[in-house]
């Protein structure tokens, strides 16, 4: 494993972070049981992962808490999130403290490392920073958590308005950002600010259904070509990203996805969610490989650098079981 420093938090974290949400929810969202979810966390720990991201709404805090009992508490970085949903966009100060206390109970731990407001839409950012953050910072000072973080609601904030503001406000030590080969605009809109202000960054959306479900990429490119956003030749190609896979390049499209985001300047930790022991291993292998060849990286910029918001599917839109 490779380790880095999570912005100004000074925490040493693995560059690969296990996401406990998304479609898989450690496999609980795809038919797996608690024993398998715990085994996934243990396998990640054995491979050197020390950062785990969960949320009140994922329903995985308790299982993560059980799984990490076998690790010394100061050897793992637990990130969880307050239920601040894009659908309601608001939370009360009392409600947010109750949620924090509940997360501590679910995780069965004395403190959380990074406590994040979950999916804050731009329209409610003022509410988050003016009314909720001061209350949470008082709880931090009591020792309930170490650092305050914020996550954007990527499918509903395509220009990263929330994080553009949050990165500069000095309140949030950590930010979670959507960035992928098909949604590259954080490069100009977020990373320069998080780097300048030393905000730690957690990456999400590197691989969603567009890259993991057969046929989804081709269907998306056909729609984009019909809309004039990509060339017709890409849409006509059965293996449109096949050019990335070659000796000296990526071993698969998913391998390319993770390597693409991992080496982006300004990215500290790449989160990936999985319920599969095989995917866990191959994803970590990908994240430890060198960058994609320059020519491939450049071509991804030429082909897709202008796209915004492609492939940002949220679990609740296409699968009722997992939570956003
Ligand atoms: N706003 C927010 O706060 C927010 C939003 C989104 C995500 N997150 C966090 O970020 C984490 C990561 O999210 P994400 O968007 O990167 O992805 P994700 O939602 O965790 O989903 C990754 C998907 O790709 C599949 N997959 C993983 N590795 C694969 C491989 N090697 N080959 C084929 N399929 C593979 C997984 O299925 P398998 O189980 O089959 O591997 C899963 O369906 C989440 O778990 C969550 O902790 C936060």
GROMACS .gro file of C-alpha atoms and ligand atoms in nm:
model
  372
    1UNK     CA    1   0.000   0.000   0.000
    2UNK     CA    2   0.103   0.359  -0.052
    3UNK     CA    3   0.024   0.619   0.211
    4UNK     CA    4  -0.024   0.994   0.194
    5UNK     CA    5  -0.120   1.281   0.420
    6UNK     CA    6  -0.486   1.381   0.418
    7UNK     CA    7  -0.447   1.755   0.364
    8UNK     CA    8  -0.414   1.967   0.676
    9UNK     CA    9  -0.554   1.690   0.899
   10UNK     CA   10  -0.203   1.542   0.898
   11UNK     CA   11  -0.355   1.193   0.917
   12UNK     CA   12  -0.152   0.928   0.733
   13UNK     CA   13  -0.397   0.746   0.510
   14UNK     CA   14  -0.384   0.475   0.247
   15UNK     CA   15  -0.428   0.605  -0.107
   16UNK     CA   16  -0.701   0.340  -0.150
   17UNK     CA   17  -1.002   0.386   0.077
   18UNK     CA   18  -1.281   0.133   0.114
   19UNK     CA   19  -1.625   0.285   0.050
   20UNK     CA   20  -1.902   0.116   0.246
   21UNK     CA   21  -2.187   0.274   0.050
   22UNK     CA   22  -2.278   0.295  -0.318
   23UNK     CA   23  -2.440   0.002  -0.492
   24UNK     CA   24  -2.249  -0.266  -0.303
   25UNK     CA   25  -2.252  -0.151   0.060
   26UNK     CA   26  -1.979  -0.408   0.135
   27UNK     CA   27  -2.192  -0.661  -0.050
   28UNK     CA   28  -2.498  -0.609   0.174
   29UNK     CA   29  -2.666  -0.426  -0.116
   30UNK     CA   30  -2.609  -0.715  -0.355
   31UNK     CA   31  -2.725  -1.010  -0.149
   32UNK     CA   32  -2.421  -1.061   0.075
   33UNK     CA   33  -2.443  -1.117   0.449
   34UNK     CA   34  -2.270  -0.961   0.746
   35UNK     CA   35  -1.995  -1.225   0.762
   36UNK     CA   36  -1.897  -1.151   0.403
   37UNK     CA   37  -1.902  -0.776   0.466
   38UNK     CA   38  -1.672  -0.822   0.765
   39UNK     CA   39  -1.443  -1.043   0.555
   40UNK     CA   40  -1.419  -0.766   0.291
   41UNK     CA   41  -1.312  -0.514   0.555
   42UNK     CA   42  -1.057  -0.759   0.698
   43UNK     CA   43  -0.916  -0.830   0.353
   44UNK     CA   44  -0.881  -0.454   0.295
   45UNK     CA   45  -0.697  -0.414   0.626
   46UNK     CA   46  -0.463  -0.701   0.534
   47UNK     CA   47  -0.385  -0.526   0.205
   48UNK     CA   48  -0.294  -0.206   0.391
   49UNK     CA   49  -0.616  -0.004   0.361
   50UNK     CA   50  -0.658   0.210   0.671
   51UNK     CA   51  -0.935   0.452   0.562
   52UNK     CA   52  -1.300   0.345   0.559
   53UNK     CA   53  -1.591   0.562   0.450
   54UNK     CA   54  -1.944   0.494   0.565
   55UNK     CA   55  -2.257   0.700   0.644
   56UNK     CA   56  -2.562   0.689   0.864
   57UNK     CA   57  -2.774   0.632   0.553
   58UNK     CA   58  -2.573   0.336   0.420
   59UNK     CA   59  -2.667   0.101   0.701
   60UNK     CA   60  -2.304  -0.019   0.724
   61UNK     CA   61  -2.178   0.167   1.030
   62UNK     CA   62  -2.248  -0.123   1.268
   63UNK     CA   63  -2.084  -0.387   1.048
   64UNK     CA   64  -1.781  -0.164   0.990
   65UNK     CA   65  -1.758  -0.107   1.366
   66UNK     CA   66  -1.760  -0.483   1.428
   67UNK     CA   67  -1.505  -0.550   1.154
   68UNK     CA   68  -1.247  -0.302   1.275
   69UNK     CA   69  -1.260  -0.421   1.635
   70UNK     CA   70  -0.968  -0.650   1.548
   71UNK     CA   71  -0.749  -0.348   1.454
   72UNK     CA   72  -0.594  -0.109   1.707
   73UNK     CA   73  -0.825   0.194   1.700
   74UNK     CA   74  -0.545   0.437   1.615
   75UNK     CA   75  -0.449   0.229   1.310
   76UNK     CA   76  -0.776   0.293   1.125
   77UNK     CA   77  -0.931   0.616   0.996
   78UNK     CA   78  -1.309   0.603   1.022
   79UNK     CA   79  -1.506   0.848   0.810
   80UNK     CA   80  -1.881   0.866   0.842
   81UNK     CA   81  -2.152   1.115   0.750
   82UNK     CA   82  -2.443   1.300   0.899
   83UNK     CA   83  -2.776   1.249   0.726
   84UNK     CA   84  -2.792   1.580   0.540
   85UNK     CA   85  -2.978   1.468   0.233
   86UNK     CA   86  -3.001   1.651  -0.099
   87UNK     CA   87  -3.372   1.567  -0.104
   88UNK     CA   88  -3.452   1.769   0.209
   89UNK     CA   89  -3.134   1.972   0.213
   90UNK     CA   90  -3.169   2.070   0.577
   91UNK     CA   91  -3.100   1.934   0.924
   92UNK     CA   92  -3.156   2.081   1.269
   93UNK     CA   93  -2.863   2.143   1.506
   94UNK     CA   94  -3.020   1.905   1.762
   95UNK     CA   95  -3.082   1.648   1.491
   96UNK     CA   96  -2.725   1.661   1.370
   97UNK     CA   97  -2.585   1.610   1.721
   98UNK     CA   98  -2.823   1.319   1.775
   99UNK     CA   99  -2.705   1.171   1.444
  100UNK     CA  100  -2.341   1.206   1.548
  101UNK     CA  101  -2.411   1.034   1.881
  102UNK     CA  102  -2.595   0.758   1.699
  103UNK     CA  103  -2.304   0.706   1.458
  104UNK     CA  104  -2.069   0.672   1.755
  105UNK     CA  105  -2.303   0.407   1.899
  106UNK     CA  106  -2.341   0.221   1.568
  107UNK     CA  107  -1.967   0.220   1.509
  108UNK     CA  108  -1.911   0.131   1.875
  109UNK     CA  109  -1.620   0.371   1.901
  110UNK     CA  110  -1.521   0.662   2.123
  111UNK     CA  111  -1.445   0.895   1.836
  112UNK     CA  112  -1.483   0.932   1.460
  113UNK     CA  113  -1.184   1.050   1.256
  114UNK     CA  114  -1.369   1.244   0.985
  115UNK     CA  115  -1.732   1.345   1.038
  116UNK     CA  116  -1.886   1.473   0.716
  117UNK     CA  117  -2.203   1.650   0.619
  118UNK     CA  118  -2.345   1.420   0.352
  119UNK     CA  119  -2.434   1.546   0.006
  120UNK     CA  120  -2.475   1.918   0.071
  121UNK     CA  121  -2.651   2.088  -0.223
  122UNK     CA  122  -2.533   2.438  -0.321
  123UNK     CA  123  -2.866   2.595  -0.223
  124UNK     CA  124  -2.824   2.469   0.133
  125UNK     CA  125  -2.455   2.535   0.177
  126UNK     CA  126  -2.519   2.854   0.377
  127UNK     CA  127  -2.740   2.657   0.617
  128UNK     CA  128  -2.463   2.395   0.652
  129UNK     CA  129  -2.179   2.637   0.720
  130UNK     CA  130  -2.366   2.893   0.929
  131UNK     CA  131  -2.605   2.680   1.135
  132UNK     CA  132  -2.466   2.326   1.146
  133UNK     CA  133  -2.088   2.359   1.133
  134UNK     CA  134  -2.060   2.571   1.452
  135UNK     CA  135  -2.266   2.314   1.643
  136UNK     CA  136  -2.055   2.029   1.509
  137UNK     CA  137  -1.728   2.205   1.586
  138UNK     CA  138  -1.837   2.228   1.952
  139UNK     CA  139  -1.893   1.851   1.946
  140UNK     CA  140  -1.550   1.804   1.789
  141UNK     CA  141  -1.398   2.003   2.075
  142UNK     CA  142  -1.562   1.757   2.318
  143UNK     CA  143  -1.363   1.481   2.144
  144UNK     CA  144  -1.645   1.312   1.952
  145UNK     CA  145  -1.461   1.345   1.621
  146UNK     CA  146  -1.127   1.477   1.498
  147UNK     CA  147  -1.197   1.656   1.170
  148UNK     CA  148  -1.500   1.801   0.996
  149UNK     CA  149  -1.567   1.712   0.634
  150UNK     CA  150  -1.823   1.778   0.364
  151UNK     CA  151  -1.935   1.575   0.063
  152UNK     CA  152  -2.095   1.713  -0.250
  153UNK     CA  153  -2.404   1.565  -0.409
  154UNK     CA  154  -2.229   1.495  -0.736
  155UNK     CA  155  -2.529   1.415  -0.962
  156UNK     CA  156  -2.703   1.734  -0.847
  157UNK     CA  157  -2.406   1.970  -0.833
  158UNK     CA  158  -2.234   1.918  -1.164
  159UNK     CA  159  -2.020   2.232  -1.139
  160UNK     CA  160  -1.905   2.157  -0.780
  161UNK     CA  161  -2.054   2.479  -0.645
  162UNK     CA  162  -2.069   2.349  -0.288
  163UNK     CA  163  -1.704   2.245  -0.277
  164UNK     CA  164  -1.581   2.559  -0.452
  165UNK     CA  165  -1.718   2.751  -0.156
  166UNK     CA  166  -1.635   2.492   0.109
  167UNK     CA  167  -1.270   2.461   0.007
  168UNK     CA  168  -1.215   2.827   0.084
  169UNK     CA  169  -1.411   2.864   0.406
  170UNK     CA  170  -1.155   2.717   0.645
  171UNK     CA  171  -1.423   2.513   0.823
  172UNK     CA  172  -1.398   2.180   0.642
  173UNK     CA  173  -1.074   1.984   0.670
  174UNK     CA  174  -1.181   1.716   0.421
  175UNK     CA  175  -1.391   1.723   0.103
  176UNK     CA  176  -1.539   1.436  -0.099
  177UNK     CA  177  -1.547   1.498  -0.471
  178UNK     CA  178  -1.692   1.328  -0.779
  179UNK     CA  179  -1.428   1.285  -1.053
  180UNK     CA  180  -1.387   1.031  -1.331
  181UNK     CA  181  -1.279   0.987  -1.692
  182UNK     CA  182  -1.627   1.109  -1.795
  183UNK     CA  183  -1.660   1.391  -1.542
  184UNK     CA  184  -1.329   1.570  -1.530
  185UNK     CA  185  -1.423   1.924  -1.435
  186UNK     CA  186  -1.304   1.900  -1.072
  187UNK     CA  187  -0.957   1.940  -1.225
  188UNK     CA  188  -1.022   2.308  -1.288
  189UNK     CA  189  -1.303   2.376  -1.045
  190UNK     CA  190  -1.203   2.203  -0.719
  191UNK     CA  191  -0.850   2.065  -0.695
  192UNK     CA  192  -0.670   2.401  -0.729
  193UNK     CA  193  -0.874   2.527  -0.433
  194UNK     CA  194  -0.838   2.218  -0.214
  195UNK     CA  195  -0.464   2.219  -0.280
  196UNK     CA  196  -0.429   2.589  -0.202
  197UNK     CA  197  -0.622   2.555   0.124
  198UNK     CA  198  -0.479   2.211   0.214
  199UNK     CA  199  -0.819   2.047   0.232
  200UNK     CA  200  -0.786   1.667   0.230
  201UNK     CA  201  -0.963   1.501  -0.063
  202UNK     CA  202  -1.157   1.176  -0.091
  203UNK     CA  203  -1.248   1.076  -0.445
  204UNK     CA  204  -1.580   0.913  -0.538
  205UNK     CA  205  -1.745   0.806  -0.867
  206UNK     CA  206  -1.425   0.672  -1.029
  207UNK     CA  207  -1.617   0.358  -1.127
  208UNK     CA  208  -1.997   0.351  -1.139
  209UNK     CA  209  -2.234   0.145  -1.352
  210UNK     CA  210  -2.113   0.312  -1.672
  211UNK     CA  211  -1.781   0.131  -1.633
  212UNK     CA  212  -1.882  -0.177  -1.434
  213UNK     CA  213  -2.201  -0.289  -1.613
  214UNK     CA  214  -2.161  -0.446  -1.958
  215UNK     CA  215  -2.318  -0.238  -2.235
  216UNK     CA  216  -2.370   0.073  -2.022
  217UNK     CA  217  -2.071   0.260  -2.166
  218UNK     CA  218  -2.172   0.187  -2.525
  219UNK     CA  219  -2.532   0.294  -2.459
  220UNK     CA  220  -2.416   0.618  -2.297
  221UNK     CA  221  -2.182   0.697  -2.585
  222UNK     CA  222  -2.464   0.638  -2.835
  223UNK     CA  223  -2.677   0.892  -2.647
  224UNK     CA  224  -2.388   1.139  -2.632
  225UNK     CA  225  -2.316   1.096  -3.003
  226UNK     CA  226  -2.683   1.153  -3.087
  227UNK     CA  227  -2.657   1.474  -2.885
  228UNK     CA  228  -2.340   1.578  -3.071
  229UNK     CA  229  -2.124   1.554  -2.756
  230UNK     CA  230  -1.890   1.281  -2.880
  231UNK     CA  231  -1.795   1.163  -3.228
  232UNK     CA  232  -2.012   0.906  -3.408
  233UNK     CA  233  -1.713   0.673  -3.447
  234UNK     CA  234  -1.697   0.623  -3.068
  235UNK     CA  235  -2.064   0.532  -3.058
  236UNK     CA  236  -2.017   0.284  -3.342
  237UNK     CA  237  -1.726   0.114  -3.166
  238UNK     CA  238  -1.812  -0.203  -2.966
  239UNK     CA  239  -1.507  -0.143  -2.747
  240UNK     CA  240  -1.485   0.235  -2.736
  241UNK     CA  241  -1.222   0.251  -2.462
  242UNK     CA  242  -1.026  -0.046  -2.594
  243UNK     CA  243  -0.744   0.190  -2.694
  244UNK     CA  244  -0.657   0.216  -2.322
  245UNK     CA  245  -0.581  -0.156  -2.294
  246UNK     CA  246  -0.243  -0.250  -2.437
  247UNK     CA  247   0.102  -0.363  -2.322
  248UNK     CA  248   0.240  -0.074  -2.116
  249UNK     CA  249  -0.111   0.065  -2.071
  250UNK     CA  250  -0.413  -0.046  -1.870
  251UNK     CA  251  -0.511  -0.409  -1.825
  252UNK     CA  252  -0.885  -0.330  -1.839
  253UNK     CA  253  -1.117  -0.030  -1.857
  254UNK     CA  254  -1.178  -0.047  -1.481
  255UNK     CA  255  -0.802  -0.057  -1.423
  256UNK     CA  256  -0.775   0.257  -1.638
  257UNK     CA  257  -1.055   0.428  -1.443
  258UNK     CA  258  -0.883   0.388  -1.108
  259UNK     CA  259  -0.537   0.477  -1.237
  260UNK     CA  260  -0.678   0.783  -1.412
  261UNK     CA  261  -0.813   0.936  -1.091
  262UNK     CA  262  -0.541   0.811  -0.859
  263UNK     CA  263  -0.266   1.017  -1.017
  264UNK     CA  264  -0.463   1.339  -1.060
  265UNK     CA  265  -0.278   1.617  -0.874
  266UNK     CA  266  -0.486   1.710  -0.572
  267UNK     CA  267  -0.633   1.364  -0.509
  268UNK     CA  268  -0.538   1.215  -0.172
  269UNK     CA  269  -0.754   0.902  -0.138
  270UNK     CA  270  -0.951   0.715  -0.403
  271UNK     CA  271  -1.258   0.546  -0.257
  272UNK     CA  272  -1.394   0.232  -0.413
  273UNK     CA  273  -1.693   0.031  -0.303
  274UNK     CA  274  -1.720  -0.343  -0.351
  275UNK     CA  275  -1.866  -0.660  -0.210
  276UNK     CA  276  -1.625  -0.874  -0.410
  277UNK     CA  277  -1.294  -1.007  -0.278
  278UNK     CA  278  -1.163  -1.024  -0.634
  279UNK     CA  279  -1.256  -0.665  -0.715
  280UNK     CA  280  -1.106  -0.550  -0.387
  281UNK     CA  281  -0.771  -0.702  -0.477
  282UNK     CA  282  -0.766  -0.587  -0.841
  283UNK     CA  283  -0.878  -0.235  -0.749
  284UNK     CA  284  -0.597  -0.198  -0.497
  285UNK     CA  285  -0.352  -0.336  -0.753
  286UNK     CA  286  -0.475  -0.072  -1.001
  287UNK     CA  287  -0.441   0.209  -0.749
  288UNK     CA  288  -0.081   0.111  -0.682
  289UNK     CA  289   0.018   0.106  -1.049
  290UNK     CA  290   0.182   0.399  -1.229
  291UNK     CA  291  -0.019   0.661  -1.420
  292UNK     CA  292  -0.166   0.577  -1.758
  293UNK     CA  293   0.070   0.652  -2.047
  294UNK     CA  294   0.070   1.023  -2.135
  295UNK     CA  295  -0.079   0.961  -2.480
  296UNK     CA  296  -0.377   0.774  -2.332
  297UNK     CA  297  -0.432   1.038  -2.065
  298UNK     CA  298  -0.420   1.310  -2.330
  299UNK     CA  299  -0.667   1.126  -2.550
  300UNK     CA  300  -0.914   1.094  -2.259
  301UNK     CA  301  -0.894   1.470  -2.223
  302UNK     CA  302  -0.955   1.526  -2.594
  303UNK     CA  303  -1.246   1.281  -2.612
  304UNK     CA  304  -1.421   1.351  -2.282
  305UNK     CA  305  -1.271   1.660  -2.118
  306UNK     CA  306  -1.572   1.873  -2.216
  307UNK     CA  307  -1.833   1.631  -2.074
  308UNK     CA  308  -2.003   1.715  -1.747
  309UNK     CA  309  -2.192   1.478  -1.520
  310UNK     CA  310  -2.173   1.167  -1.738
  311UNK     CA  311  -2.195   0.839  -1.545
  312UNK     CA  312  -2.294   0.986  -1.209
  313UNK     CA  313  -2.576   0.744  -1.141
  314UNK     CA  314  -2.703   0.736  -0.784
  315UNK     CA  315  -2.809   0.404  -0.630
  316UNK     CA  316  -3.162   0.513  -0.541
  317UNK     CA  317  -3.234   0.604  -0.905
  318UNK     CA  318  -3.181   0.256  -1.044
  319UNK     CA  319  -3.184   0.014  -0.752
  320UNK     CA  320  -3.420   0.053  -0.459
  321UNK     CA  321  -3.216  -0.152  -0.211
  322UNK     CA  322  -2.892   0.041  -0.166
  323UNK     CA  323  -2.902   0.390  -0.025
  324UNK     CA  324  -2.744   0.701  -0.181
  325LIG     N1  325  -2.215   1.204  -0.175
  325LIG     C1  326  -2.151   1.110  -0.112
  325LIG     O1  327  -2.120   1.130   0.004
  325LIG     C2  328  -2.109   0.983  -0.180
  325LIG     C3  329  -2.162   0.949  -0.304
  325LIG     C4  330  -2.113   0.835  -0.367
  325LIG     C5  331  -2.017   0.756  -0.306
  325LIG     N2  332  -1.970   0.791  -0.183
  325LIG     C6  333  -1.867   0.708  -0.115
  325LIG     O2  334  -1.768   0.672  -0.208
  325LIG     C7  335  -1.756   0.530  -0.211
  325LIG     C8  336  -1.713   0.488  -0.349
  325LIG     O3  337  -1.816   0.525  -0.438
  325LIG     P1  338  -1.797   0.510  -0.594
  325LIG     O4  339  -1.888   0.609  -0.656
  325LIG     O5  340  -1.655   0.515  -0.631
  325LIG     O6  341  -1.841   0.364  -0.627
  325LIG     P2  342  -1.943   0.268  -0.555
  325LIG     O7  343  -2.075   0.331  -0.544
  325LIG     O8  344  -1.882   0.217  -0.433
  325LIG     O9  345  -1.960   0.153  -0.662
  325LIG     C9  346  -1.860   0.087  -0.729
  325LIG    C10  347  -1.935  -0.014  -0.818
  325LIG    O10  348  -1.844  -0.070  -0.908
  325LIG    C11  349  -1.840  -0.213  -0.887
  325LIG     N3  350  -1.698  -0.248  -0.894
  325LIG    C12  351  -1.601  -0.220  -0.804
  325LIG     N4  352  -1.484  -0.268  -0.846
  325LIG    C13  353  -1.506  -0.329  -0.965
  325LIG    C14  354  -1.424  -0.397  -1.058
  325LIG     N5  355  -1.294  -0.413  -1.037
  325LIG     N6  356  -1.482  -0.446  -1.171
  325LIG    C15  357  -1.614  -0.430  -1.195
  325LIG     N7  358  -1.696  -0.365  -1.109
  325LIG    C16  359  -1.644  -0.315  -0.996
  325LIG    C17  360  -1.899  -0.240  -0.753
  325LIG    O11  361  -1.966  -0.366  -0.755
  325LIG     P3  362  -1.904  -0.500  -0.688
  325LIG    O12  363  -1.960  -0.510  -0.551
  325LIG    O13  364  -1.952  -0.606  -0.780
  325LIG    O14  365  -1.754  -0.488  -0.689
  325LIG    C18  366  -1.998  -0.124  -0.737
  325LIG    O15  367  -2.122  -0.155  -0.795
  325LIG    C19  368  -1.891   0.479  -0.167
  325LIG    O16  369  -1.888   0.346  -0.122
  325LIG    C20  370  -1.922   0.577  -0.058
  325LIG    O17  371  -1.849   0.542   0.059
  325LIG    C21  372  -2.014   0.903  -0.120
   0.00000   0.00000   0.00000
